[in-house]
mmCIF file of C-alpha atoms in Angstrom:
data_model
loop_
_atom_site.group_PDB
_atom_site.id
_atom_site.type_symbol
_atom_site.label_atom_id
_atom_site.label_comp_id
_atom_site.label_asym_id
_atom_site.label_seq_id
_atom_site.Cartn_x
_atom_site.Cartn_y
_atom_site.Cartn_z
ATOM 1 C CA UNK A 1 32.531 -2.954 -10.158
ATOM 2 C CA UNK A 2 35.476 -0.313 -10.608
ATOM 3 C CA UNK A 3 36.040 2.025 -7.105
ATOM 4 C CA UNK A 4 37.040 4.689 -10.070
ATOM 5 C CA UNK A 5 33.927 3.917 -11.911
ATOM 6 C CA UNK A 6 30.388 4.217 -9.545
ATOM 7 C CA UNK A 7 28.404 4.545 -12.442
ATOM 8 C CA UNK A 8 29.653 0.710 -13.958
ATOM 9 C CA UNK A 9 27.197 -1.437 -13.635
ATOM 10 C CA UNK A 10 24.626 -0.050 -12.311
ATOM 11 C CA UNK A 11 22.076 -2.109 -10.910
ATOM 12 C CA UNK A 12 18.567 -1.992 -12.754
ATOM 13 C CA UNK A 13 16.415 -0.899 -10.283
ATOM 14 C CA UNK A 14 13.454 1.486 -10.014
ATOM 15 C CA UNK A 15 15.553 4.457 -8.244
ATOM 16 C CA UNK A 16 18.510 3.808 -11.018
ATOM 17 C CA UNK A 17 16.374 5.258 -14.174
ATOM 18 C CA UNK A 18 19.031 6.458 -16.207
ATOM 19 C CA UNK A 19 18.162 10.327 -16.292
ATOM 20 C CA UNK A 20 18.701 9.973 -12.235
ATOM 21 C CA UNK A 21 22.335 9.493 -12.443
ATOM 22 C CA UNK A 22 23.785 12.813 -11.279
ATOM 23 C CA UNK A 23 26.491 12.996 -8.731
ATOM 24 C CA UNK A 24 27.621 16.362 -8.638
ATOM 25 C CA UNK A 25 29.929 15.323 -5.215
ATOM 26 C CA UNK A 26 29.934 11.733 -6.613
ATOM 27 C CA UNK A 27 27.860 9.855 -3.855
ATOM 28 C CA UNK A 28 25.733 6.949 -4.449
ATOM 29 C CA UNK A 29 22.904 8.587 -4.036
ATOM 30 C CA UNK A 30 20.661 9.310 -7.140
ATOM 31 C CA UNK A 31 17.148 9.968 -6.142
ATOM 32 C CA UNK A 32 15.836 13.940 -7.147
ATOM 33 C CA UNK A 33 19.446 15.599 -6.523
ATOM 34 C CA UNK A 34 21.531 17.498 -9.463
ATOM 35 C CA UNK A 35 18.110 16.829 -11.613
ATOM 36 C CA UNK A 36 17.578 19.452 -14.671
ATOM 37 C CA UNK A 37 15.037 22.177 -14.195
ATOM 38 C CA UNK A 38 12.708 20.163 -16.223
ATOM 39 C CA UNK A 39 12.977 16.995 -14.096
ATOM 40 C CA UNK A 40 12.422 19.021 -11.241
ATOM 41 C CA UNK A 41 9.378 20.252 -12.480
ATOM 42 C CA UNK A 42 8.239 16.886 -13.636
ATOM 43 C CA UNK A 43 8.151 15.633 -10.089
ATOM 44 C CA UNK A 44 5.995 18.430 -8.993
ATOM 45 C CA UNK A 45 3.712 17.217 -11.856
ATOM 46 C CA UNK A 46 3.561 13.975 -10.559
ATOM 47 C CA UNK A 47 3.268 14.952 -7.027
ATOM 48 C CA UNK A 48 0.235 17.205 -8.164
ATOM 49 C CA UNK A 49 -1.590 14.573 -10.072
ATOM 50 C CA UNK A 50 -0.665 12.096 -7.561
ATOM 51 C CA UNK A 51 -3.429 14.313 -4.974
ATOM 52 C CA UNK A 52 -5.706 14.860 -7.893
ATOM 53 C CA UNK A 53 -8.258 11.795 -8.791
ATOM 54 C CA UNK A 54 -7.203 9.872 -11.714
ATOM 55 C CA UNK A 55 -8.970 10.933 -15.146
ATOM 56 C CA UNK A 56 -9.619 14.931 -12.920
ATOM 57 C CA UNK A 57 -8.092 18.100 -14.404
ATOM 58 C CA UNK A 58 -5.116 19.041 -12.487
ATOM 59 C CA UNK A 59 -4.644 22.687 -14.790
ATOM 60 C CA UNK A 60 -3.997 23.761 -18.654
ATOM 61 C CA UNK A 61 -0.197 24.388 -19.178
ATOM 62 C CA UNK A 62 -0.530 27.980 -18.101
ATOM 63 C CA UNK A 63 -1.728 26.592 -14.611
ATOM 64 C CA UNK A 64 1.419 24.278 -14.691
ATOM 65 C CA UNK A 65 3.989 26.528 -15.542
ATOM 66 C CA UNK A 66 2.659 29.172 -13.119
ATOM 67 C CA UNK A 67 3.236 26.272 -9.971
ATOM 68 C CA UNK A 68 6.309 24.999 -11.166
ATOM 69 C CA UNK A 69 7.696 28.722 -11.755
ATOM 70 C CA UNK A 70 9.491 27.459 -15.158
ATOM 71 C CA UNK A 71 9.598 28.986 -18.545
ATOM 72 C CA UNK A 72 7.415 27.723 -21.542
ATOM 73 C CA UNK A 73 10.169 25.464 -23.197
ATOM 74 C CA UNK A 74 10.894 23.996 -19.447
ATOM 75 C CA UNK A 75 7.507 23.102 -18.754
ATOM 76 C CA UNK A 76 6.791 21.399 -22.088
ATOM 77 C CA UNK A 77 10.081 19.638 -21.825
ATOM 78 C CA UNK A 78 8.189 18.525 -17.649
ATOM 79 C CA UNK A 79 4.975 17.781 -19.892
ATOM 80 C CA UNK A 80 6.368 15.450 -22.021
ATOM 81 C CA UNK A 81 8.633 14.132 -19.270
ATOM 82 C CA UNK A 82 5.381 13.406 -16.411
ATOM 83 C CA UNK A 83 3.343 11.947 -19.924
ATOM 84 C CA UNK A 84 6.343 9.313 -20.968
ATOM 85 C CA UNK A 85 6.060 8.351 -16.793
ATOM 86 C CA UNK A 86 2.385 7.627 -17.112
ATOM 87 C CA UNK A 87 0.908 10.059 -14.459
ATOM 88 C CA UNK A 88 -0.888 12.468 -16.626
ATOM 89 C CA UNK A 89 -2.345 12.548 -19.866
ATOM 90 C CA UNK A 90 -3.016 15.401 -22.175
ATOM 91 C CA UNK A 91 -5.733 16.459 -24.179
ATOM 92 C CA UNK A 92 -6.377 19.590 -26.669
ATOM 93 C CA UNK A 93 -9.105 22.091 -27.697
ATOM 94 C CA UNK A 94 -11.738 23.424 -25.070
ATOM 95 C CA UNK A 95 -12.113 21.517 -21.654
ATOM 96 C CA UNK A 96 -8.764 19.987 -22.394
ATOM 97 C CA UNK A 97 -5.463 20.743 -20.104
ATOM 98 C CA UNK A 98 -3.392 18.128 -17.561
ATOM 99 C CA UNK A 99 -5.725 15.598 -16.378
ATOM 100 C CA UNK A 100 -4.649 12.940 -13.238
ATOM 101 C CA UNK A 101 -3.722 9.383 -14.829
ATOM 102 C CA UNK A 102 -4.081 6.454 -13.058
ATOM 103 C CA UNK A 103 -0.468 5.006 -13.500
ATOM 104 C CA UNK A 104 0.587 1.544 -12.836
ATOM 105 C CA UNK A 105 1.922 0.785 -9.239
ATOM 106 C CA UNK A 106 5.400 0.746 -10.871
ATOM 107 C CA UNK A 107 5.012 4.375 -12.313
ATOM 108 C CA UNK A 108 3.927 5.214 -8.685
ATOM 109 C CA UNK A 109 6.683 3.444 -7.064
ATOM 110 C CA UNK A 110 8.701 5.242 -9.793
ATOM 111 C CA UNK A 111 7.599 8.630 -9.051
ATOM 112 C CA UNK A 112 7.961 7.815 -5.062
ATOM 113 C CA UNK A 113 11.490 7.205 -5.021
ATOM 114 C CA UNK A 114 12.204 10.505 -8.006
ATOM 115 C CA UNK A 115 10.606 12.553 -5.229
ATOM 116 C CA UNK A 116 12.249 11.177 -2.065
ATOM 117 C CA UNK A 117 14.568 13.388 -1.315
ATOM 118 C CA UNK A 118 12.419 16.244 -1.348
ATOM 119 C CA UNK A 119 10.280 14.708 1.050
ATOM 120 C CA UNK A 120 11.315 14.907 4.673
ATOM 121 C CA UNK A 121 9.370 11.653 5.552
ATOM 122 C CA UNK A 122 10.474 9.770 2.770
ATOM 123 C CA UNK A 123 13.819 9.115 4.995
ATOM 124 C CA UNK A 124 11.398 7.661 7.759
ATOM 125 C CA UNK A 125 9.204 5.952 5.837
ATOM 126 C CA UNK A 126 11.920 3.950 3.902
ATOM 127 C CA UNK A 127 13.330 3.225 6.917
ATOM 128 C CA UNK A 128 10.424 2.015 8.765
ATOM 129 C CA UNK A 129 9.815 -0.494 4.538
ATOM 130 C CA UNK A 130 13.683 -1.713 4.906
ATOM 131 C CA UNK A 131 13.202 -2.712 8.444
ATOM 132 C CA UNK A 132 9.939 -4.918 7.389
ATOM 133 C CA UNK A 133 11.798 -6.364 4.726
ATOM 134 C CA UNK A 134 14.990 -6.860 6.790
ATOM 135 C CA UNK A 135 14.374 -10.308 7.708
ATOM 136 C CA UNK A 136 13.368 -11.523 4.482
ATOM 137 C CA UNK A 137 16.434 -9.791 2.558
ATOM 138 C CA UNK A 138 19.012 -12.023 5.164
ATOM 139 C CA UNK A 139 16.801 -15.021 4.555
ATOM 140 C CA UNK A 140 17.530 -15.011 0.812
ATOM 141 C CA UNK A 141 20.837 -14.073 0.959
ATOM 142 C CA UNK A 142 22.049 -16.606 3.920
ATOM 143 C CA UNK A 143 20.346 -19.110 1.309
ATOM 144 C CA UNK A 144 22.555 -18.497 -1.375
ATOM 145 C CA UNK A 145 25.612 -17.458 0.321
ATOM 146 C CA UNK A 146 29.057 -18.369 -0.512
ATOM 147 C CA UNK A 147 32.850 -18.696 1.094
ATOM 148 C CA UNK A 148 33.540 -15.979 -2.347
ATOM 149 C CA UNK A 149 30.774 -14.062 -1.645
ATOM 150 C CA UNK A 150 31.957 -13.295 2.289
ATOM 151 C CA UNK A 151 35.562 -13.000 1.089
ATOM 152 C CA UNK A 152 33.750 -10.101 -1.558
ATOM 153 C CA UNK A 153 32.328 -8.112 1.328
ATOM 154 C CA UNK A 154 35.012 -8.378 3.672
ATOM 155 C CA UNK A 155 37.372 -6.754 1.122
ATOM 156 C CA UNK A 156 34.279 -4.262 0.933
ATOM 157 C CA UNK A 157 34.621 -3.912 4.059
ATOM 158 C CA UNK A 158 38.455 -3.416 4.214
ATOM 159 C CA UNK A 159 38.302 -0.771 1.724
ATOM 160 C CA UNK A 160 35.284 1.372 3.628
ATOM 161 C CA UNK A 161 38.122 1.324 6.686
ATOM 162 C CA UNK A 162 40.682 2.523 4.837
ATOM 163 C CA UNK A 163 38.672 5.208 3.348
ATOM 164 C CA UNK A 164 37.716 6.256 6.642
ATOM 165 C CA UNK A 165 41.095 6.218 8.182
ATOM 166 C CA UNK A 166 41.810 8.655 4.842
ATOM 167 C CA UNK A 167 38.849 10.720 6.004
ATOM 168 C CA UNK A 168 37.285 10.372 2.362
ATOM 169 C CA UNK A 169 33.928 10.789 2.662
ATOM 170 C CA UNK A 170 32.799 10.194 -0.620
ATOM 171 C CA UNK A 171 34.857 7.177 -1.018
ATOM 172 C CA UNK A 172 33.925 6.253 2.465
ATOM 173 C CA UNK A 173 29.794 6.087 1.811
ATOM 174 C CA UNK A 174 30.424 4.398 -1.675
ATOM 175 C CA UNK A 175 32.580 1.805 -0.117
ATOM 176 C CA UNK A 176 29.410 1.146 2.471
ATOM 177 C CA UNK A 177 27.432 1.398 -0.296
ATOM 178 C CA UNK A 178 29.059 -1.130 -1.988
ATOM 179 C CA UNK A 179 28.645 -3.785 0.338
ATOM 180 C CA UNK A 180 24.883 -3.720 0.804
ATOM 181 C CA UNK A 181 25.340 -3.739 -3.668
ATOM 182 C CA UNK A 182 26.803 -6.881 -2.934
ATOM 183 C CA UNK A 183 24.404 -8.331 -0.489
ATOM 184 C CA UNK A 184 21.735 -7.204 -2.459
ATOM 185 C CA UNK A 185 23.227 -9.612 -5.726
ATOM 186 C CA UNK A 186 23.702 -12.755 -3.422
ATOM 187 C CA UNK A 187 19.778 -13.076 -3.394
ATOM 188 C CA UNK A 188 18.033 -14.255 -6.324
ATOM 189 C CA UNK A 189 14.759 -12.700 -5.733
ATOM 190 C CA UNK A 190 15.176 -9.526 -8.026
ATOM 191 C CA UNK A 191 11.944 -7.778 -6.749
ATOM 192 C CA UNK A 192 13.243 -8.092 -3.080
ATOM 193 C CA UNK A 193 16.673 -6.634 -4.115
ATOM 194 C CA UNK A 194 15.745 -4.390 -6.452
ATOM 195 C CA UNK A 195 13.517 -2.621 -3.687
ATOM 196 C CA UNK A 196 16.576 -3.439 -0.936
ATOM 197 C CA UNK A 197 18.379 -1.684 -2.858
ATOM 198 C CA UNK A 198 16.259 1.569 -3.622
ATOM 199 C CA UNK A 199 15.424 2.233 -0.189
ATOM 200 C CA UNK A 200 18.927 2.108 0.557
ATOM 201 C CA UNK A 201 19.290 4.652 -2.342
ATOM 202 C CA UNK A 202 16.813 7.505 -0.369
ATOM 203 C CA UNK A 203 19.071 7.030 2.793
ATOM 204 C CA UNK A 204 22.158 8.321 0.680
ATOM 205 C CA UNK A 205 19.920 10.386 -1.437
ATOM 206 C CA UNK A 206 19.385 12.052 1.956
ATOM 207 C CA UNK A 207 22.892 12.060 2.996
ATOM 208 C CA UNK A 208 24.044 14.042 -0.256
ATOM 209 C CA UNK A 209 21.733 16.451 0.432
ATOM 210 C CA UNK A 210 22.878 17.409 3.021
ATOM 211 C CA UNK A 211 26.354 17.375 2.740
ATOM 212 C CA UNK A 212 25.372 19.666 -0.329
ATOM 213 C CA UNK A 213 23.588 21.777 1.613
ATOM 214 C CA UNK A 214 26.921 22.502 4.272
ATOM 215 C CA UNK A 215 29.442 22.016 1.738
ATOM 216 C CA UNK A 216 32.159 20.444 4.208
ATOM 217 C CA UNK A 217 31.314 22.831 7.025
ATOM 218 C CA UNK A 218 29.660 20.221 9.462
ATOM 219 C CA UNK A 219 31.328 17.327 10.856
ATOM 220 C CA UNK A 220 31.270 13.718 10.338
ATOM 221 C CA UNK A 221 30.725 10.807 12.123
ATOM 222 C CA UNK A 222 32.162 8.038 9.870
ATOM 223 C CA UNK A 223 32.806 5.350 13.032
ATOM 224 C CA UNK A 224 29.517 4.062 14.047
ATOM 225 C CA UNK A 225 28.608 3.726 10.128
ATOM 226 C CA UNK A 226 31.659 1.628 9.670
ATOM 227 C CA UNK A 227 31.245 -0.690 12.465
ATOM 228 C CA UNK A 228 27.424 -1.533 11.605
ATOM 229 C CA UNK A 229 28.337 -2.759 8.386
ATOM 230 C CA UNK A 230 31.143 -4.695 9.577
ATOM 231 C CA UNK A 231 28.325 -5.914 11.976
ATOM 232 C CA UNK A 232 26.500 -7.074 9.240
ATOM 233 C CA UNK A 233 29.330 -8.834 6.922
ATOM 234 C CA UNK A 234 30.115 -10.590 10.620
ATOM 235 C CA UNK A 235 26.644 -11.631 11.260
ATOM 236 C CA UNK A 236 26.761 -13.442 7.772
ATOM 237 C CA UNK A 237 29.415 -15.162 7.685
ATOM 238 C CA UNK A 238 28.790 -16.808 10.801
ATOM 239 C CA UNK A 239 24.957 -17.390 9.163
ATOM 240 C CA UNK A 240 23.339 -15.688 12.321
ATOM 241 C CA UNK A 241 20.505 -14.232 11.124
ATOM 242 C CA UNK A 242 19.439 -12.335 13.712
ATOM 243 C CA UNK A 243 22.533 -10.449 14.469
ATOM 244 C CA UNK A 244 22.371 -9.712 10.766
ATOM 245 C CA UNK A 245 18.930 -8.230 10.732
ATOM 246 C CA UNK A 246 19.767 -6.375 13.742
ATOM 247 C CA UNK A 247 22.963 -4.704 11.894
ATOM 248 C CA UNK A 248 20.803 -4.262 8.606
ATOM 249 C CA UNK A 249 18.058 -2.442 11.118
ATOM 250 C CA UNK A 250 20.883 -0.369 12.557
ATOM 251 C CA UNK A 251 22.084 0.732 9.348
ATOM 252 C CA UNK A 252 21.023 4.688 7.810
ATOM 253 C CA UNK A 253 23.593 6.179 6.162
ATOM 254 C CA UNK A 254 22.849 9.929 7.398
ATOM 255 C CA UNK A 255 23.929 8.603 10.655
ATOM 256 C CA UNK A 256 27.752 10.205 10.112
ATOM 257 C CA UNK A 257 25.829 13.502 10.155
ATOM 258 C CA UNK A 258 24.867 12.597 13.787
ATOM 259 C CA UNK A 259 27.321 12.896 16.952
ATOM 260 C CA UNK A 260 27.701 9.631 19.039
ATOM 261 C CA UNK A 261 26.233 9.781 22.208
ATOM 262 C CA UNK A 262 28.699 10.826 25.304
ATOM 263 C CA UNK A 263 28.333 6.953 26.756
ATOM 264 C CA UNK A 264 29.532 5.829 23.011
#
């Protein structure tokens, strides 16, 4: 994959739907930042028929246009957008509106991840999934791995210090970003990657939030980030697993947001 190209090759994975690629300060993350008005209001679909009982009427399109605070073409556009994702369905003439679908536990994981970012306990809660799964992502990978595979990530790994030392924050998180990419590909269990991978994706979804939200007036804390995923690259080449896990565990991107403690 090209540095000057993130969006090359992007990995198929439930949190890389194509309409989710928007990178307005071009980070890695993708989940519900820079979406359309429309997309927007889509997720607040979802998330509404998500706490409504499949097959129950949520509203008529009145109802949902009035809660998502959209015009008419914006909401039809979120209408059609929430139907193609499987978590309503529509019908017409009297008693008809939005009724609550009962999607398939893909279209839920689907809508999760779209509406991460919006949620402040997604961060925790795909934390607290990536630390369960921790053990089995090493397993897989220290099964497959190869001499080129740890020479890959420690030129990954070369790269994210050199970005840091250059202060380029956006270079910085996608050259971190990078090497869990890489980890994730070592594996041949695409389910386990695939959801490696998107969890990952809500940490920096998080992280460009935020750095959205200051717009370069907070500082950063790019050290500690840096050294964990050197940590990690360490840990497998030298196939210990449990250091590895450990340094996976340790990992959160929004960390650089955070000061290091005094005794750091």
């Amino acid at each position: 994959m090209s540095d000057d190209d993130p969006d090359s090759g992007a990995p198929d994975i439930p949190a890389y739907t194509p309409e989710m690629w928007r990178r307005p300060i071009n980070l890695p993350g993708t989940v519900s930042i820079g979406l359309s008005r429309a997309e927007q209001a889509a997720n607040q679909i979802a998330r509404l028929a998500a706490g409504t009982p499949a097959g129950e009427r949520i509203g008529s399109k009145d109802d949902i246009r009035q809660i998502t605070r959209v015009s008419v073409g914006t909401v039809n556009e979120a209408i059609k957008l929430a139907l193609e994702r499987g978590v309503i369905t529509s019908r017409p003439g009297p008693g008809g509106g939005i009724f609550a679908a009962d999607p398939s536990p893909l279209s839920r994981m689907n809508g999760w991840f779209r509406s991460a970012a919006e949620d402040s306990s997604a961060l925790a809660e795909s934390i607290q999934i990536r630390d369960a799964i921790a053990p089995l992502v090493v397993t897989e990978a220290l099964s497959m791995l190869t001499d080129d595979d740890v020479r890959e990530m420690r030129t990954r790994v070369d790269h994210m210090r050199r970005t840091r030392d250059e202060h380029d924050i956006s270079g910085f998180v996608w050259a971190a970003w990078h090497v869990h990419e890489h980890l994730a590909s070592v594996g041949h269990s695409q389910l386990l990657n695939s959801l490696y991978l998107s969890i990952m994706d809500v940490g920096t979804s998080h992280l460009r939030a935020q750095l959205e939200a200051v717009d370069g007036r907070t500082p950063v804390y790019l050290d500690r980030l840096a050294d964990v995923v050197e940590q990690l690259v360490d840990a497998l080449a030298a196939h210990d697993a449990d250091a590895a896990v450990d340094a996976l565990c340790r990992t959160d991107p929004t960390m650089i947001l955070r000061a290091p403690a005094s005794a750091d």
